[in-house]
CSV table of C-alpha atoms in Angstrom, one decimal:
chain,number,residue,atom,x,y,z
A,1,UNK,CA,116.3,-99.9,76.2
A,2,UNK,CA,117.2,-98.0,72.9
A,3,UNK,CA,120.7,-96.7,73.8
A,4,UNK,CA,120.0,-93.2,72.3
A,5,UNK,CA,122.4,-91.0,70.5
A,6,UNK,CA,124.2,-88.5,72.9
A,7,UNK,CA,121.8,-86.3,73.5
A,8,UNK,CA,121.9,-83.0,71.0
A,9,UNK,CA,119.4,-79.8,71.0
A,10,UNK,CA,115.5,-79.1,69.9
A,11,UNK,CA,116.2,-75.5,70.1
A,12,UNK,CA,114.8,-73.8,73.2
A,13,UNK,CA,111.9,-72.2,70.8
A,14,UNK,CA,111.2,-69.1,72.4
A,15,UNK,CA,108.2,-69.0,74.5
A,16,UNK,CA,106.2,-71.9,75.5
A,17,UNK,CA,103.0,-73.0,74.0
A,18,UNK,CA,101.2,-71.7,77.4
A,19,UNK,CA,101.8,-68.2,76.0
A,20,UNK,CA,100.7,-68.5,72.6
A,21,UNK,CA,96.7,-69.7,73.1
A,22,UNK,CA,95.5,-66.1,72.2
A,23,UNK,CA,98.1,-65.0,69.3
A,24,UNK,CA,99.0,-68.1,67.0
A,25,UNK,CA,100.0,-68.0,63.8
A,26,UNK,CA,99.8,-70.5,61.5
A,27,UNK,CA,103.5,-71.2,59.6
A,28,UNK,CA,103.9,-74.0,57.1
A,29,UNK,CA,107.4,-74.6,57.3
A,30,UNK,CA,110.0,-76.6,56.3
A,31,UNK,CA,110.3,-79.5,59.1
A,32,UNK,CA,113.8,-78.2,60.5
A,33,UNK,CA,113.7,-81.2,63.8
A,34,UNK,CA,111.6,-83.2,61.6
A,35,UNK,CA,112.7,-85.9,59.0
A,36,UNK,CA,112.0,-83.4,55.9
A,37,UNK,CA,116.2,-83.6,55.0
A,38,UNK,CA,116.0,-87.5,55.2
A,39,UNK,CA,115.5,-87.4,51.1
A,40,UNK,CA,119.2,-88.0,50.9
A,41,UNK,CA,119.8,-90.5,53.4
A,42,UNK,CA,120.1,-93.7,51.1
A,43,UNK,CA,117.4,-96.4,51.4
A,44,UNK,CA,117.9,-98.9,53.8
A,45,UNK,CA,117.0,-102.3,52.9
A,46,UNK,CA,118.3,-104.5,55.6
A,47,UNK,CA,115.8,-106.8,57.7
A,48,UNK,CA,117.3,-106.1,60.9
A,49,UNK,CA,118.9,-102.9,61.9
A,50,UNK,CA,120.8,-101.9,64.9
A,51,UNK,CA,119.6,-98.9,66.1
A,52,UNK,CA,122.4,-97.5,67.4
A,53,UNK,CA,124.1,-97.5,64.0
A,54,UNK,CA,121.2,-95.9,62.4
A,55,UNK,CA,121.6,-92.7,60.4
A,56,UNK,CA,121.0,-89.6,63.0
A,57,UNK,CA,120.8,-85.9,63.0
A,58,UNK,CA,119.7,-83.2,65.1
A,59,UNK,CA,118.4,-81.1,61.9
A,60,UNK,CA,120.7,-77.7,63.2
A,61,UNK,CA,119.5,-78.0,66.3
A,62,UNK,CA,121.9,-78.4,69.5
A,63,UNK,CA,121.1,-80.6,72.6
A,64,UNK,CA,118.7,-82.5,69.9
A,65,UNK,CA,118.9,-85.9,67.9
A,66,UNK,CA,116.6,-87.7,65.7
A,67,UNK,CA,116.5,-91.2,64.2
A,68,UNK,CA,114.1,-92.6,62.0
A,69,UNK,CA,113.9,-96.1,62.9
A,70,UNK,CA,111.6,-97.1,60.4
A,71,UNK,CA,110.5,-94.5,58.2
A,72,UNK,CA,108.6,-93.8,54.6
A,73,UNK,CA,111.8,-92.7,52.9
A,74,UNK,CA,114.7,-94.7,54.5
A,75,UNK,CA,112.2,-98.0,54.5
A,76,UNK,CA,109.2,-97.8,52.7
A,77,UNK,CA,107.0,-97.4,55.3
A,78,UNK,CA,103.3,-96.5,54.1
A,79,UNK,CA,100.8,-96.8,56.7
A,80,UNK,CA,103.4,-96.1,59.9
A,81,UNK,CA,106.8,-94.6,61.1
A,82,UNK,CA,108.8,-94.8,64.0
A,83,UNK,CA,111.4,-92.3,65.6
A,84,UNK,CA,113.8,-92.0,68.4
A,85,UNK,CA,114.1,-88.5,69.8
A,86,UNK,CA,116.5,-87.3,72.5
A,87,UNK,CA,116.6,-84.2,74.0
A,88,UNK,CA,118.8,-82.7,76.1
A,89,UNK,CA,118.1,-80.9,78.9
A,90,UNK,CA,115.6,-77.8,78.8
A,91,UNK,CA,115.6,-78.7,75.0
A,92,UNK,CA,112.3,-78.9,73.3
A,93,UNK,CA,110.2,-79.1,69.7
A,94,UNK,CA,108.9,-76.0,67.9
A,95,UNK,CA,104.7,-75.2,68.5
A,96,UNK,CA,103.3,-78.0,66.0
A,97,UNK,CA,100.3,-79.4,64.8
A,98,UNK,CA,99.9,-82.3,62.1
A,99,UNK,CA,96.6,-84.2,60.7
A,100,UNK,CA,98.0,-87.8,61.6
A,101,UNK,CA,97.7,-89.7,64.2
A,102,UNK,CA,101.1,-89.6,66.9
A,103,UNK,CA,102.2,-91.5,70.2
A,104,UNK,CA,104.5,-91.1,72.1
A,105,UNK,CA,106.4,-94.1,74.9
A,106,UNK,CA,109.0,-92.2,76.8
A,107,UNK,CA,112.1,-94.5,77.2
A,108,UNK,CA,113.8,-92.1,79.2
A,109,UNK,CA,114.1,-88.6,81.4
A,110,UNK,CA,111.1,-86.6,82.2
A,111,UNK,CA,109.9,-83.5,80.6
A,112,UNK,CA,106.4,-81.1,80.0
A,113,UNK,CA,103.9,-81.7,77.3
A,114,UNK,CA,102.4,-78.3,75.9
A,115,UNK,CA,99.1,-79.5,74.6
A,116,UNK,CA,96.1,-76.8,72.9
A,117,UNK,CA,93.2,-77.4,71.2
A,118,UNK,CA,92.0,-77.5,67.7
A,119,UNK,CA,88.4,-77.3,68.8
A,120,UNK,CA,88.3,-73.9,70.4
A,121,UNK,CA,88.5,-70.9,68.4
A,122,UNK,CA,90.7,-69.8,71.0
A,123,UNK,CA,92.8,-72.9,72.5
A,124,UNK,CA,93.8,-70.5,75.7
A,125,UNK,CA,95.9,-71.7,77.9
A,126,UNK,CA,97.4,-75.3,76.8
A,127,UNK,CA,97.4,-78.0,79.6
A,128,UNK,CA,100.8,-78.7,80.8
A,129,UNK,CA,101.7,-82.3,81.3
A,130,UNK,CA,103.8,-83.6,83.2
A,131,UNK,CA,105.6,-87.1,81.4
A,132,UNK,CA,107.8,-89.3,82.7
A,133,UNK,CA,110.0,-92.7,82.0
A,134,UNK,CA,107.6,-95.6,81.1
A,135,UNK,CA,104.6,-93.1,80.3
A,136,UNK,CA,102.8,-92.9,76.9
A,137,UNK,CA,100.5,-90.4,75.5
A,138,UNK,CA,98.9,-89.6,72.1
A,139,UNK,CA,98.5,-86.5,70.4
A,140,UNK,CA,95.0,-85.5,69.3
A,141,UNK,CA,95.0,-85.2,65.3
A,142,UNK,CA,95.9,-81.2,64.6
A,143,UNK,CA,96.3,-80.3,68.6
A,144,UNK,CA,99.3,-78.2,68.7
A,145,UNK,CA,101.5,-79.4,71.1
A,146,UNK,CA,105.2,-78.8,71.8
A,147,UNK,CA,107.3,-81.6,73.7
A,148,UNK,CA,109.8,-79.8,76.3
A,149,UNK,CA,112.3,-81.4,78.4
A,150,UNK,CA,111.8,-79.4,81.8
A,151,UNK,CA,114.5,-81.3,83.5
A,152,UNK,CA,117.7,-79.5,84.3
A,153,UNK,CA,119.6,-82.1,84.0
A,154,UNK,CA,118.6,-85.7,82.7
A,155,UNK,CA,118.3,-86.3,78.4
A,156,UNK,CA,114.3,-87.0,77.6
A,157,UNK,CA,114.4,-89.8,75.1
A,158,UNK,CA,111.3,-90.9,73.3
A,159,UNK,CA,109.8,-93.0,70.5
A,160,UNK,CA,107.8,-91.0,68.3
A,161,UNK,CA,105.2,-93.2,66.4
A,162,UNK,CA,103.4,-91.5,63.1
A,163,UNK,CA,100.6,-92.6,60.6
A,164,UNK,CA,100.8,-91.8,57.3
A,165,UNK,CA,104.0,-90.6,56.7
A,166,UNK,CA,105.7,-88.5,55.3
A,167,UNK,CA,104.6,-86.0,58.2
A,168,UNK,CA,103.2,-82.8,57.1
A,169,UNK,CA,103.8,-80.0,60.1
A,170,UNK,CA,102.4,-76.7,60.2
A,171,UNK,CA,104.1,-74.2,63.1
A,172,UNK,CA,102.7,-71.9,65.4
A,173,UNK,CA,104.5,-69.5,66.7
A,174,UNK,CA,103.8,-66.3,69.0
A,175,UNK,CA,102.8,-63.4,66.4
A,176,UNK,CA,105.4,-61.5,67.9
A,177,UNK,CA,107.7,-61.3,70.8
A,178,UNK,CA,109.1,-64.6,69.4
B,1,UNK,CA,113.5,-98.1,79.3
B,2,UNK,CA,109.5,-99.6,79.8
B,3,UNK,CA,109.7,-101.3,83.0
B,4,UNK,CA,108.1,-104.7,81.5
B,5,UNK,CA,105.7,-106.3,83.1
B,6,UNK,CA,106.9,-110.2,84.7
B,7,UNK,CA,107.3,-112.4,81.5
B,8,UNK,CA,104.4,-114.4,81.4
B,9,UNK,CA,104.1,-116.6,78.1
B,10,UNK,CA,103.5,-117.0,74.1
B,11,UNK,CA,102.7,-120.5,74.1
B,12,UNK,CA,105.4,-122.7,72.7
B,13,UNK,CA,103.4,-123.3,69.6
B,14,UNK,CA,104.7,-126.6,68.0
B,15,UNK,CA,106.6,-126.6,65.1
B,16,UNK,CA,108.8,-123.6,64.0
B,17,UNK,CA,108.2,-121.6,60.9
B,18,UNK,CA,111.5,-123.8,59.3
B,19,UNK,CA,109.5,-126.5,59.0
B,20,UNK,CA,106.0,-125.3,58.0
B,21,UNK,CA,106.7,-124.0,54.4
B,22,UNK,CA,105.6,-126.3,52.5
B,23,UNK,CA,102.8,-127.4,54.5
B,24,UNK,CA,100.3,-124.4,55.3
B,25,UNK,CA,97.0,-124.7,56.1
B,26,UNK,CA,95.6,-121.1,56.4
B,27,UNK,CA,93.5,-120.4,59.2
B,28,UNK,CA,91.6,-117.4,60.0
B,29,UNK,CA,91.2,-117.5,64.2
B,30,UNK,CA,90.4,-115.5,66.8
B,31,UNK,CA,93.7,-114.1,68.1
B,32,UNK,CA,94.7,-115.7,71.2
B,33,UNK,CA,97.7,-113.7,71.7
B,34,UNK,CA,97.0,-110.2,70.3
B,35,UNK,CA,94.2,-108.1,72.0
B,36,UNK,CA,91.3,-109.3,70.5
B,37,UNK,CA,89.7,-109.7,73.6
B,38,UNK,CA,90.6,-106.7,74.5
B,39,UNK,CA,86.8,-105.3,74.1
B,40,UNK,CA,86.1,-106.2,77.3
B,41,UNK,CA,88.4,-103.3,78.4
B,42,UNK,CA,87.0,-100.2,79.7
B,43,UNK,CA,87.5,-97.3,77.7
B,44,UNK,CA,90.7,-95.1,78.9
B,45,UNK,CA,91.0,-91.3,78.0
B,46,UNK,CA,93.5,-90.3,80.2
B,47,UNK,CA,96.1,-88.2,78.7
B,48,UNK,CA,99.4,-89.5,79.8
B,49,UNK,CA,99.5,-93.0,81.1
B,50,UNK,CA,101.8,-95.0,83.1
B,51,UNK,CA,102.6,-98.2,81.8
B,52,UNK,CA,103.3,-100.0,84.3
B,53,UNK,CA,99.8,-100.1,85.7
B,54,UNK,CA,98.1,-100.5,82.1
B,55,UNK,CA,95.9,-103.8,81.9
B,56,UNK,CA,98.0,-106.3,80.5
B,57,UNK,CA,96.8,-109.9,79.8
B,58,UNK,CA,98.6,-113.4,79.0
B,59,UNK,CA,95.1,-114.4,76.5
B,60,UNK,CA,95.8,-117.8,78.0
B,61,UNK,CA,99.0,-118.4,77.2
B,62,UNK,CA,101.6,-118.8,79.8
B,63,UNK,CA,105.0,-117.0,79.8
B,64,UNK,CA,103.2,-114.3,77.7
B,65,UNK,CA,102.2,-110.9,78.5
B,66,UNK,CA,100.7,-108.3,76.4
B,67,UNK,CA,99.8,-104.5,77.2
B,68,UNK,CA,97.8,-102.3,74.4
B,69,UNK,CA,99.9,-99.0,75.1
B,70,UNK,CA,97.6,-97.0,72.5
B,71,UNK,CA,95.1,-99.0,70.8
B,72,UNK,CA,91.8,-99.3,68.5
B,73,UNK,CA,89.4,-100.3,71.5
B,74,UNK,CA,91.1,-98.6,74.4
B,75,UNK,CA,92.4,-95.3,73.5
B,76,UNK,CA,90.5,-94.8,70.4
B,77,UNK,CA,93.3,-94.8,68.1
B,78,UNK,CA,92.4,-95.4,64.6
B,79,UNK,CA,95.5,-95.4,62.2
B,80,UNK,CA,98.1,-97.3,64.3
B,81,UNK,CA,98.6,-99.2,67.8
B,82,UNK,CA,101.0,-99.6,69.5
B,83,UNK,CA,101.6,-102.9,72.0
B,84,UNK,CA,104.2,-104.0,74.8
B,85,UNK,CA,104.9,-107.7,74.4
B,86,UNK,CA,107.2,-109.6,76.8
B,87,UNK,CA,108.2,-113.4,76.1
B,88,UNK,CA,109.6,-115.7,78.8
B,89,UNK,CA,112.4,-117.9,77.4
B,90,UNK,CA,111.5,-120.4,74.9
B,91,UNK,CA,108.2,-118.7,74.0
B,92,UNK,CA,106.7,-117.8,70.7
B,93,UNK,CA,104.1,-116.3,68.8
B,94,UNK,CA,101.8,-118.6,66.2
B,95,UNK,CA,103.3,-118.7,63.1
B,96,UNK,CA,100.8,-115.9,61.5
B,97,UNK,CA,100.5,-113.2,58.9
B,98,UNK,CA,98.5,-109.8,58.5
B,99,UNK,CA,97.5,-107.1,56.0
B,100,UNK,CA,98.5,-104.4,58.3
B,101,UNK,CA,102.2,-103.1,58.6
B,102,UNK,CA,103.6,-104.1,61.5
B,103,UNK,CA,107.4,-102.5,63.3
B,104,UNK,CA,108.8,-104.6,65.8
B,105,UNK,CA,111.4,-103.0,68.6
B,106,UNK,CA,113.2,-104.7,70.8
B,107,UNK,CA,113.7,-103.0,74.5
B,108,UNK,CA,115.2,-106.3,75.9
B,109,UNK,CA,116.5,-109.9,75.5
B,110,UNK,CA,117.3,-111.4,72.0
B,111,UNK,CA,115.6,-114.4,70.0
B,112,UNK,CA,114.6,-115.3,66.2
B,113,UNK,CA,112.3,-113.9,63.8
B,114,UNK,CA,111.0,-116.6,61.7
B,115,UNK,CA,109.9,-115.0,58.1
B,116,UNK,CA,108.4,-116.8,55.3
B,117,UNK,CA,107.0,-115.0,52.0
B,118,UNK,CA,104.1,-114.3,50.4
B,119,UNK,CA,105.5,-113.9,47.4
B,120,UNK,CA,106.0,-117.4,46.7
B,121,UNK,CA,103.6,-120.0,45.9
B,122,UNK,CA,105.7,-122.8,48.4
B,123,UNK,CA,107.3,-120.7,50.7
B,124,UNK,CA,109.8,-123.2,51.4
B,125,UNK,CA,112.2,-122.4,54.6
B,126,UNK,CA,111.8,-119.3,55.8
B,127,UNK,CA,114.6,-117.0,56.9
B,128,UNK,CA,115.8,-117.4,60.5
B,129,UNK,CA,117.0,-114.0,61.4
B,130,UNK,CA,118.7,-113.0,64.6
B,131,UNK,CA,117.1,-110.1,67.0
B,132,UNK,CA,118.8,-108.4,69.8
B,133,UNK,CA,118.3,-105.6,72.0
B,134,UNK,CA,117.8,-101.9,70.7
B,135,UNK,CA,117.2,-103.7,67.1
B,136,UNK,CA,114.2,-102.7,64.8
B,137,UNK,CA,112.5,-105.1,62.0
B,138,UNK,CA,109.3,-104.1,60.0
B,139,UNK,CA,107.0,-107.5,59.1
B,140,UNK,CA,106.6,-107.1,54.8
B,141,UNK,CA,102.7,-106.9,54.9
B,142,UNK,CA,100.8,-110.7,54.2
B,143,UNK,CA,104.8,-113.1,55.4
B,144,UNK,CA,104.0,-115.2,57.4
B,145,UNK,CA,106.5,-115.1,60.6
B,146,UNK,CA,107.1,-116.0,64.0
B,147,UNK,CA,108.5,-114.5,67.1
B,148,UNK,CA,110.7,-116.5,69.1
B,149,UNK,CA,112.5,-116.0,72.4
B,150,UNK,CA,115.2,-118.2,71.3
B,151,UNK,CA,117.4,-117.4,74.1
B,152,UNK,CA,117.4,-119.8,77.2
B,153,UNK,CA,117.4,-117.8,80.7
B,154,UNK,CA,116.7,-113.8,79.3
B,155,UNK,CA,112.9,-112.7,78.5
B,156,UNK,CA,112.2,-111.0,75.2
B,157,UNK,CA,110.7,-107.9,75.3
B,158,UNK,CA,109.3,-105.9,72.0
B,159,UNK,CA,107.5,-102.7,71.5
B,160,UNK,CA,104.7,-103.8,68.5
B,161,UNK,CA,103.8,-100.9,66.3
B,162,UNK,CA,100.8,-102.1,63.8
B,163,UNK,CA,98.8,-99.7,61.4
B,164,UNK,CA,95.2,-99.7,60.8
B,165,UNK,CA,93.4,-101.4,64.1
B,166,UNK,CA,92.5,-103.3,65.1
B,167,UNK,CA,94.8,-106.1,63.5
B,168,UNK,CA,93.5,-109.1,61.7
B,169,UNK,CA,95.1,-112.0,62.0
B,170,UNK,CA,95.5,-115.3,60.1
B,171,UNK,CA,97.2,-118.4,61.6
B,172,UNK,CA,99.5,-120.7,59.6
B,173,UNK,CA,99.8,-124.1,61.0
B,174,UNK,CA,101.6,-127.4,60.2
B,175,UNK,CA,98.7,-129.5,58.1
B,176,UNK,CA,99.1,-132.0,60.5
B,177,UNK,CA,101.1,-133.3,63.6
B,178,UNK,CA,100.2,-130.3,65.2
């Protein structure tokens, strides 16, 4: 479908969520691969838009590219939003956690979802998940999870679906050896 | 992207918005093409599914398929759903509106949206508005509208993104000759 962006870069974050069950800390942050920056992107008021000539960016990050499709700022949107994230290989989101609802519908590639708990004390090790082209898969509301394309050599492209935007993220990040 | 399921069929429901504005009859129905039957479904908490084997269903309408991909009933979801809807050639939704928001991509094919307003007391013709593949539209919440595989030979295949499940739905329909 969607003929992403060329792929562009979700930062290879550092360690992956499977270390970080025992020593998280908690960073509110300015979204850096999220749509925080998309204040200045002018609103959009067109009834149908071709996505491919949609505003993108990778927000700094290399081998990582992010378009809202239909989003609170660019469109309005109140109750929902919609992204298309690619990511090229080995490429993957920061440790995240939001209070909203999120589902994901992989369009392309393959990759690793990172996924802890918010109701242990101590989330441990995260499950890794294997995901895959045509697969779909829902965040629990404030799980931290990471999204990481594992594949070598194929761009992981998915639709990102959000309630209640404007997202608000909180990282989580190794306490040290980051 | 999504491997669709085979196009099966959104009943080629009479008249087309065009000719319905000034007409309406408001009726509030049981959804026969969106997933209200869906609570027969058994409950599915797996964490990343395939969807090509999820449960999809025509609701009695031939050249019409439906999949919930994360949904109210199914996958507990309570602030948005998500759908998979594929349209043979020639087939349509009922002309109907919502309260809900409601983000329409298209994977595949091309065909019409038919869009009335709410805003106005007599409607009057509503817009006819091209869709094509890798094109996003958002429904403005209470417009009535229709989708239409318009095209001949090619199905239509969208990716439904509606907030606050599980939808309800009212049907506009010609006040008579229907």
């Amino acid at each position: 479908m969607a003929r992403g962006p060329p792929a562009a870069a979700a930062a290879a974050h550092g360690p992956r969520l499977a270390g970080v069950g025992r020593a998280l800390l908690l960073v509110a942050a300015t979204a850096t691969f999220l749509p925080a920056a998309e204040s200045s992107c002018p609103r959009d008021n067109s009834l149908v838009r071709d996505i491919s000539r949609m505003h993108q960016s990778n927000y700094g990050r290399e081998g990582f590219s992010h378009i809202t499709v239909a989003g609170a700022l660019a469109h309005g949107m109140k109750e929902v939003e919609v992204w298309l994230q690619t990511f090229g290989p080995g490429k993957r989101t920061p440790i995240h956690r939001h209070s909203c609802e999120e589902i994901f519908v992989v369009l392309k590639g393959k990759g690793t979802l990172l996924l802890g708990s918010s109701s242990l004390k101590h989330p441990g090790e995260p499950q890794e998940i294997p995901v895959f082209q045509n697969s779909t898969f829902t965040i629990p509301v404030n799980d931290p999870h990471q999204i990481w394309n594992s594949d070598e050599h194929e761009d992981l492209q998915v639709l990102v679906i959000i309630s209640r935007p404007p997202i608000k993220i909180r990282y989580q990040q190794r306490r040290s050896k980051l």
